[in-house]
CSV table of C-alpha atoms and ligand atoms in Angstrom, one decimal:
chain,number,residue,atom,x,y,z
R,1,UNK,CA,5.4,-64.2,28.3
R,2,UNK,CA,2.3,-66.8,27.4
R,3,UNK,CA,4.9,-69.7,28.3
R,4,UNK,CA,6.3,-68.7,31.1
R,5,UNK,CA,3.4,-67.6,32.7
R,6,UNK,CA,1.6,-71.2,31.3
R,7,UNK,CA,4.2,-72.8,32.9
R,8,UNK,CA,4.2,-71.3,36.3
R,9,UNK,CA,0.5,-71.1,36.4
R,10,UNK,CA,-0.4,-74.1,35.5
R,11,UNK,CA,0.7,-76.6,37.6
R,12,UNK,CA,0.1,-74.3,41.2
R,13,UNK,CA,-3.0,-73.5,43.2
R,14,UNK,CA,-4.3,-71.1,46.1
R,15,UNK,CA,-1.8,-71.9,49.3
R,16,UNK,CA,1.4,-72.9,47.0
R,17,UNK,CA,4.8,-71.2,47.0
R,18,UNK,CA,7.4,-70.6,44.3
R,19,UNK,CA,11.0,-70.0,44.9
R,20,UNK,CA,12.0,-67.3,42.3
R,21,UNK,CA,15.6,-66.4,41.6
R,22,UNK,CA,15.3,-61.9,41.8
R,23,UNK,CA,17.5,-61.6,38.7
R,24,UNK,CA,14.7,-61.8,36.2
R,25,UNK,CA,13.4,-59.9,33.2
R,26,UNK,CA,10.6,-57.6,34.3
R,27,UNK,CA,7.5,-59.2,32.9
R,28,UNK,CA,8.6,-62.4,34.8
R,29,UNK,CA,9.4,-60.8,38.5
R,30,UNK,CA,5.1,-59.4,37.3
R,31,UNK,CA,3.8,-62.2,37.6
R,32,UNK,CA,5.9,-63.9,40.4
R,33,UNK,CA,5.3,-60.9,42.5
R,34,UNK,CA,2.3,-59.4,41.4
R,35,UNK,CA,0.1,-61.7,39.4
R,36,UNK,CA,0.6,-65.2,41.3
R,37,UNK,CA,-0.2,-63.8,44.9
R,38,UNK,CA,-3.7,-62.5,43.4
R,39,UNK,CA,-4.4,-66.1,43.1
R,40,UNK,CA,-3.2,-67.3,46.5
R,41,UNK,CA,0.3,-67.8,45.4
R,42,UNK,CA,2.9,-67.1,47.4
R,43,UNK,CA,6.9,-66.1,46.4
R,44,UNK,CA,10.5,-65.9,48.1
R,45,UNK,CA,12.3,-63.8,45.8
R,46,UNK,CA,16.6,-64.8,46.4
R,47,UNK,CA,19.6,-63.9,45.0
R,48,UNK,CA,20.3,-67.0,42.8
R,49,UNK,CA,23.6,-67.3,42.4
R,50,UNK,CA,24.1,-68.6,46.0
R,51,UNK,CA,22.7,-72.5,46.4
R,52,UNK,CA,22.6,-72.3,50.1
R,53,UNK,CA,19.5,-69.2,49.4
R,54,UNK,CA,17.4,-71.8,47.6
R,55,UNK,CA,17.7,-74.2,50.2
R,56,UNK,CA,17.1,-71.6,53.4
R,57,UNK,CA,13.7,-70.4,51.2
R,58,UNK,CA,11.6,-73.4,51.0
R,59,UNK,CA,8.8,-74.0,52.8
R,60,UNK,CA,6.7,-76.9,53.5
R,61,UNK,CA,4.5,-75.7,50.3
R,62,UNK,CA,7.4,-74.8,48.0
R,63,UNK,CA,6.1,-76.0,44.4
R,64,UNK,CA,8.0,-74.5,42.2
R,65,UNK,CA,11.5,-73.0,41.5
R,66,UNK,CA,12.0,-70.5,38.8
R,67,UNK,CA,14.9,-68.7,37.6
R,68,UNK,CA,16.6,-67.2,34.3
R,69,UNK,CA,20.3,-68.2,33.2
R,70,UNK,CA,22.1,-66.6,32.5
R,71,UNK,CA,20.3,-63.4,34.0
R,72,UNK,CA,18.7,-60.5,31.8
R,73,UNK,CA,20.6,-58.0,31.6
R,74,UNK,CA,23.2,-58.5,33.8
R,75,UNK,CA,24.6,-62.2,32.9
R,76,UNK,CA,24.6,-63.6,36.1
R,77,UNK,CA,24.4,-67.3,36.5
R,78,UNK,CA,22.1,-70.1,38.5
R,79,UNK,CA,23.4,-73.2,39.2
R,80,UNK,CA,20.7,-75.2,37.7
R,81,UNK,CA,22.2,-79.0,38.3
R,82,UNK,CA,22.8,-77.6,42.0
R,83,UNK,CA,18.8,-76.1,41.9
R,84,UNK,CA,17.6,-79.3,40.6
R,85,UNK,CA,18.7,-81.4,43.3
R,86,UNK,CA,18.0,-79.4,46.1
R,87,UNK,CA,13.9,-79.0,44.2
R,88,UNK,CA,13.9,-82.9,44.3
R,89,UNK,CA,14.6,-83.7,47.7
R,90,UNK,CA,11.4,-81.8,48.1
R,91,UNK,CA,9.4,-82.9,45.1
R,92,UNK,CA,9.1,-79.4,43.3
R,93,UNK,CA,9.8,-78.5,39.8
R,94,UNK,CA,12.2,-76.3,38.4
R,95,UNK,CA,11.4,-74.0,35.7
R,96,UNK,CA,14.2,-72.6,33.6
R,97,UNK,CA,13.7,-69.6,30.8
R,98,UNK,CA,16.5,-70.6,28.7
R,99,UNK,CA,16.2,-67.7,26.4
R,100,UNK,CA,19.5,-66.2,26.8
R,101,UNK,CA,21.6,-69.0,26.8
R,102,UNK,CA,19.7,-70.4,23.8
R,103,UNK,CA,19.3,-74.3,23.5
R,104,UNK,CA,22.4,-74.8,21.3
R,105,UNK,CA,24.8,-73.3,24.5
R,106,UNK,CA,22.6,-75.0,27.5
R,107,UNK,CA,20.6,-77.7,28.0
R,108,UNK,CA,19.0,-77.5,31.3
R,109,UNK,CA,16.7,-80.7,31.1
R,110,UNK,CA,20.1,-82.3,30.7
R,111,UNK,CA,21.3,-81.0,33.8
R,112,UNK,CA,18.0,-82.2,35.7
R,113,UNK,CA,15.6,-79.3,35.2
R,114,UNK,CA,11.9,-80.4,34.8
R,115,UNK,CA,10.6,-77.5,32.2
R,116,UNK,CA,12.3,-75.1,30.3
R,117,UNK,CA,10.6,-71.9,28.9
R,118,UNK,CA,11.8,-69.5,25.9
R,119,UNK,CA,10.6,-66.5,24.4
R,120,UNK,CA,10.8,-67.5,20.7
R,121,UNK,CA,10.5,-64.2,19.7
R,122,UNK,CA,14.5,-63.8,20.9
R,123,UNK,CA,16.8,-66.1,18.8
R,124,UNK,CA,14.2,-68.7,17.4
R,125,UNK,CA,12.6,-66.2,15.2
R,126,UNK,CA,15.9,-64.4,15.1
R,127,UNK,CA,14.7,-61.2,12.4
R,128,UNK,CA,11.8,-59.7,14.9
R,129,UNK,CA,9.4,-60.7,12.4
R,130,UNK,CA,6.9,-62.6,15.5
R,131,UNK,CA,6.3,-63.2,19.1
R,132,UNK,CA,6.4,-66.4,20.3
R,133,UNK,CA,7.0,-69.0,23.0
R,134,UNK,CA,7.7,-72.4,23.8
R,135,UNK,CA,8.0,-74.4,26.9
R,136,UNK,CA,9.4,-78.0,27.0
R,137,UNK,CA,9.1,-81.0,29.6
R,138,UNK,CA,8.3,-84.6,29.7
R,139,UNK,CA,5.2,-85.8,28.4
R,140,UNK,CA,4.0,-86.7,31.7
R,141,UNK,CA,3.9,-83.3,33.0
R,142,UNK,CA,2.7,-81.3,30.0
R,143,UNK,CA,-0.3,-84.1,30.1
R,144,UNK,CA,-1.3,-83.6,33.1
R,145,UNK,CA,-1.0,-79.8,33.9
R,146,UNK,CA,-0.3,-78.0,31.1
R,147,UNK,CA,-2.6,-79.9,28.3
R,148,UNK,CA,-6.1,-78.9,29.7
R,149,UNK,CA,-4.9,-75.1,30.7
R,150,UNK,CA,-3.4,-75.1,27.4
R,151,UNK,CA,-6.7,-75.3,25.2
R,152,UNK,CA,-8.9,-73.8,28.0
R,153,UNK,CA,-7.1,-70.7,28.0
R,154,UNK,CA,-5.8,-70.5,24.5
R,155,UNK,CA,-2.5,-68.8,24.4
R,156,UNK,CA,-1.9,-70.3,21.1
R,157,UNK,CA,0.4,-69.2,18.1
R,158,UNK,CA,-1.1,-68.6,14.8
R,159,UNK,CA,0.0,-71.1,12.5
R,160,UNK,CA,1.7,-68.6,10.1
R,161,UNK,CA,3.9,-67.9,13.3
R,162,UNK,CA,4.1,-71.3,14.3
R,163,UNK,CA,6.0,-71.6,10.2
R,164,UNK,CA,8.0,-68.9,10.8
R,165,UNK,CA,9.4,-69.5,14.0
R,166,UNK,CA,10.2,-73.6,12.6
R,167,UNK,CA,11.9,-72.1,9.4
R,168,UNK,CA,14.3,-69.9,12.2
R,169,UNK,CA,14.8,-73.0,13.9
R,170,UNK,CA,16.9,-74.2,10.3
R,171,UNK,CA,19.2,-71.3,10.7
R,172,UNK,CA,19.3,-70.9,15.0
R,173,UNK,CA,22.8,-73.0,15.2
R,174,UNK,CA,24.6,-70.9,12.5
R,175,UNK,CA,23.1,-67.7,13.9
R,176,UNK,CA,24.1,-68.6,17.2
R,177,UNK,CA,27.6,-69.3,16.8
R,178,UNK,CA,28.1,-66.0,14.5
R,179,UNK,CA,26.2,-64.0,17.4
R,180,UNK,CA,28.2,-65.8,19.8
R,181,UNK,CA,32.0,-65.5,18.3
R,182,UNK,CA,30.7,-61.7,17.7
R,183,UNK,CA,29.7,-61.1,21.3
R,184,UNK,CA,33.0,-62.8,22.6
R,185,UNK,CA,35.1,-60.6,20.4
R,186,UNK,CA,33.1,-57.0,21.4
R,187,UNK,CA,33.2,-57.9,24.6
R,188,UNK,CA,37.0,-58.4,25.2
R,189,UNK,CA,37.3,-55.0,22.8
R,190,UNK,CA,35.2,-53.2,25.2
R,191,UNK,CA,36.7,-54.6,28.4
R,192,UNK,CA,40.0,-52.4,27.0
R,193,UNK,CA,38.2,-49.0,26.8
R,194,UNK,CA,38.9,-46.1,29.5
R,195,UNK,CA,35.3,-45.2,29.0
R,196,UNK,CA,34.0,-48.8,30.0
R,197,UNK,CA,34.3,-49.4,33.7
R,198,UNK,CA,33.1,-53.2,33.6
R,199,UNK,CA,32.3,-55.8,31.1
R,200,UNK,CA,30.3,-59.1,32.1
R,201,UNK,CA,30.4,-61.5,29.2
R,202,UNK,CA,30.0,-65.4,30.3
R,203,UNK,CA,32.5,-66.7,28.1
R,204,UNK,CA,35.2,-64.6,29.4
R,205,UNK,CA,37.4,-65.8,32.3
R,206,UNK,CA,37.2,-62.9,34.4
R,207,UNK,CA,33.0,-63.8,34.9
R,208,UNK,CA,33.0,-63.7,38.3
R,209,UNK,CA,30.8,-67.3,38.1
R,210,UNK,CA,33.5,-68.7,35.3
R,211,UNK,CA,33.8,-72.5,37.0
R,212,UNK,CA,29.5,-72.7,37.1
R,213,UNK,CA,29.6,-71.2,33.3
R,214,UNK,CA,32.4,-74.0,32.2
R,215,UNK,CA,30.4,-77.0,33.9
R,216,UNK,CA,26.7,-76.0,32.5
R,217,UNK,CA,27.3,-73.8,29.7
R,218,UNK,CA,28.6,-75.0,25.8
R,219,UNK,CA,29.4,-71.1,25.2
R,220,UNK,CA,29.3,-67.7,26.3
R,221,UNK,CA,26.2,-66.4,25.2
R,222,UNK,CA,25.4,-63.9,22.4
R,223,UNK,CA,25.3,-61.1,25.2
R,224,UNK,CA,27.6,-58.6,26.5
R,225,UNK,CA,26.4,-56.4,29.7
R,226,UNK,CA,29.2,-53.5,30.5
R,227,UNK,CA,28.7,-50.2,32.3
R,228,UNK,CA,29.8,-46.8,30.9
R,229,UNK,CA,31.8,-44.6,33.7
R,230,UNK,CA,29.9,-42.0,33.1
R,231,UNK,CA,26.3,-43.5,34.0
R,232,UNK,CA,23.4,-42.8,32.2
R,233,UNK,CA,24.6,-39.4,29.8
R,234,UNK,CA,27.6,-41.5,28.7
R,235,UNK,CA,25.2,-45.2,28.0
R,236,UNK,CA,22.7,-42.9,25.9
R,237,UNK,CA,25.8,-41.3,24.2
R,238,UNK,CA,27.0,-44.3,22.8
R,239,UNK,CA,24.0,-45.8,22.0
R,240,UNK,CA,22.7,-42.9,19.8
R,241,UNK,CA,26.2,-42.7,18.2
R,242,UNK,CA,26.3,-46.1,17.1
R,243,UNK,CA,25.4,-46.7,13.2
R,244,UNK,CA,25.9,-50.5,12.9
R,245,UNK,CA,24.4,-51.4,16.2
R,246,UNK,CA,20.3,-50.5,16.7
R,247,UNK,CA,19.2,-49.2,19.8
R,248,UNK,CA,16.1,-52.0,21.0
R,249,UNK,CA,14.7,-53.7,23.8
R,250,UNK,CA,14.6,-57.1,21.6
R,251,UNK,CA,17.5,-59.5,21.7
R,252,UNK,CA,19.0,-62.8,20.3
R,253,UNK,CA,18.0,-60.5,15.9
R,254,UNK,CA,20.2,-61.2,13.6
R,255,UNK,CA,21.0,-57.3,13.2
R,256,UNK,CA,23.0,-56.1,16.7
R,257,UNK,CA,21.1,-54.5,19.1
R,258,UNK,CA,21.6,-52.2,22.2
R,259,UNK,CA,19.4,-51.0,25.3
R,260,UNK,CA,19.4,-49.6,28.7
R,261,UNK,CA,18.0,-51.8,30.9
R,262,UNK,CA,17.0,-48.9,33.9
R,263,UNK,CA,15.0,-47.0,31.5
R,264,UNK,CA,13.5,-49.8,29.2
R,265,UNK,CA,13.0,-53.7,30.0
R,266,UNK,CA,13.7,-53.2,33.7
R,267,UNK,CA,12.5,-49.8,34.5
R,268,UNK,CA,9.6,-50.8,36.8
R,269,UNK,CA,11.6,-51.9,39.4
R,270,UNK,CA,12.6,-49.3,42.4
R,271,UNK,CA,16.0,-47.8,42.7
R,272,UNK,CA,17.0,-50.3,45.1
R,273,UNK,CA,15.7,-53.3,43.0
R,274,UNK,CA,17.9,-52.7,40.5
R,275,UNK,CA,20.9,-52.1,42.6
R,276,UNK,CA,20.2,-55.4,44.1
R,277,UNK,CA,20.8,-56.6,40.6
R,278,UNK,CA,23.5,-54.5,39.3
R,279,UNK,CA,21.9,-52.5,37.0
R,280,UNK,CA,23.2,-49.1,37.5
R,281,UNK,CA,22.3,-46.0,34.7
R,282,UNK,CA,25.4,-47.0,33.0
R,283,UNK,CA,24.6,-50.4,32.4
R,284,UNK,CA,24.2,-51.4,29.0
R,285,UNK,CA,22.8,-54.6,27.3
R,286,UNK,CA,24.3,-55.5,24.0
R,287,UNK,CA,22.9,-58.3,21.9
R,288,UNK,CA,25.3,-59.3,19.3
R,289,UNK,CA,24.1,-59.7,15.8
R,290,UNK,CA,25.5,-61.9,12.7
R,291,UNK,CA,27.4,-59.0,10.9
R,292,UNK,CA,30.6,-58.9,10.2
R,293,UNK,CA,32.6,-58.6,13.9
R,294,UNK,CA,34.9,-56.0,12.8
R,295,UNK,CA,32.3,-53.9,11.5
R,296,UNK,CA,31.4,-54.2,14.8
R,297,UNK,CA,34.4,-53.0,16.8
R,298,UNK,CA,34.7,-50.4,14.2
R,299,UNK,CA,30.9,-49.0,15.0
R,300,UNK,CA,32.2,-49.2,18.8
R,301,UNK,CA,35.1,-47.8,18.3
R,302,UNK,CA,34.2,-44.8,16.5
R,303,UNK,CA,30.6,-43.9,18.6
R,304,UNK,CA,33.2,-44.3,21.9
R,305,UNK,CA,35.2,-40.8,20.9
R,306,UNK,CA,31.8,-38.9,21.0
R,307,UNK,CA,31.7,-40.7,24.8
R,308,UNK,CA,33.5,-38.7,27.4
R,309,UNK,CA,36.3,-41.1,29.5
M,1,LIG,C1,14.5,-63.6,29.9
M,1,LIG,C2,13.2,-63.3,29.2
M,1,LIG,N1,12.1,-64.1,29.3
M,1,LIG,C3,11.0,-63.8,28.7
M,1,LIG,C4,10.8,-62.7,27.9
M,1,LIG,C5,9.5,-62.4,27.2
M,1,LIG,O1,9.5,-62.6,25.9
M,1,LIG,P1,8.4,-62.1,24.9
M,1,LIG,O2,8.7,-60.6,24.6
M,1,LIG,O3,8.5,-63.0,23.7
M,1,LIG,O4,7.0,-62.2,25.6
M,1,LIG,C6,11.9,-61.9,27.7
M,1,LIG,C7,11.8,-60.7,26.8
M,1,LIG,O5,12.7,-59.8,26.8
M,1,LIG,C8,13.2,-62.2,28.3
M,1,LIG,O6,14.2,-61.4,28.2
């Protein structure tokens, strides 16, 4: 959260306005919506997915744009090329947290964002050994506004981090592709149970955002988002039944992991916040692991009989 709240913070002032996509994790709709106006910063919170929303919501002062893609938890997806041109007609920067698309499945400088933020503590470390972060841009722009706020406010790694996190960089590709293949194959298994009433997975074609996912995306991410019919009872009764599969709010580990977005990592939000977003008590966030992908479907399998249809 040091990096992307470096990277929004750095470059705006009193009197500014950012242009925020609503589908983000909840630390990051904090300090849109609560930290940045304390400082004089104003926000326009949209629903992403729609370019037209971006365009209707800037104002002469617009700054920045911000947005996650694909979304956490729900897997929705922003048209970043689409983003980036409409921000540079009007000379603001776009700010991309890449962490669940991970940089080996999207590039977003590539498709003409200006930074790009990501919680290393997700798949760069990969074995929840650290927290870190990184954020990415041209040389002119981390010079100019992020150098000096850098070293003046000191949200630096420690350098024992800084090794571990490089040493996960030598493994992220394999990782990602096993988490990835994994994720693909639990998600079309789930998508077949009578308990399940939806599953959103990015590289499947029945995301409801396939044709943006097959222009700006290399894969389908290494997370599955479904909803259990029978809301929040039925989510916590698979979750607790599951053996392989840990029940966490971290993602991207090598070991699979499960959570509940409405009572954990988006749980500040109001009632109607989250039904804006599609996060109902029987959503659930899987985040597939590197283990074997049958022993997967097998853990699934067998904690889905203990879940009413
Ligand atoms: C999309 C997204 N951005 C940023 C963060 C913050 O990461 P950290 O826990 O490393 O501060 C998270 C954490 O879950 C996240 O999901």
């Amino acid at each position: 959260m040091a990096a992307v709240s470096a990277a929004i913070l750095c470059q705006l002032k009193a009197g500014d306005h950012i242009v925020a996509a609503r589908a983000l994790f909840g630390s990051c709709r904090w300090v849109v919506e609560t930290l940045a106006p304390k400082y004089g910063i104003e926000f326009t919170l949209i629903d992403g997915r729609f370019l037209e929303n971006w365009e209707k919501a800037v104002k002469p002062n617009t700054k920045v744009f911000f947005l996650e893609s694909p979304t956490n938890p729900t897997l929705e997806v922003v048209d970043i090329e689409g983003v980036a041109k409409i921000a540079n007609q009007i000379g603001a920067k776009v700010i991309v947290d890449n962490v669940f698309a991970t940089p080996l499945l999207q590039k977003p400088l590539e498709l003409g964002a200006h930074i790009v933020v990501y919680s290393a503590t997700k798949h760069i470390d990969g074995q929840g050994r650290c927290l870190g972060g990184v954020i990415l841009s041209d040389k002119e722009w981390i010079n100019e506004h992020l150098h000096d706020y850098f070293r003046h406010t000191g949200p630096a790694l420690s350098p024992f981090n800084a090794w571990t996190l490089l040493k996960g960089i030598e493994t992220l590709p394999l990782r990602v592709r096993q988490q990835s293949e994994n994720a693909s194959r639990v998600a079309d298994f789930l998508a077949e149970q009578n308990q399940v009433a939806k599953v959103i997975y990015p590289g499947r074609k029945d995301h409801p955002q396939a044709d943006i996912i097959a222009r700006q995306m290399k894969g389908g991410s290494t997370l599955v988002c479904f909803e259990m019919k029978g809301g929040k009872e039925a989510a916590f009764a698979l979750q607790n039944a599951l053996d392989v599969v840990l029940i966490s709010n971290n993602l991207g580990d090598s070991k699979s992991l499960i959570t509940h977005p409405a009572t954990t990592t988006h749980k500040n939000l109001s009632d109607e916040a989250r039904a804006e977003l599609g996060i109902s008590p029987g959503t659930v966030r899987f985040s597939a692991g590197i283990e074997d992908s049958e022993d997967l479907i097998e853990d699934f399998a067998r904690a889905l009989k203990s879940v009413q249809a």
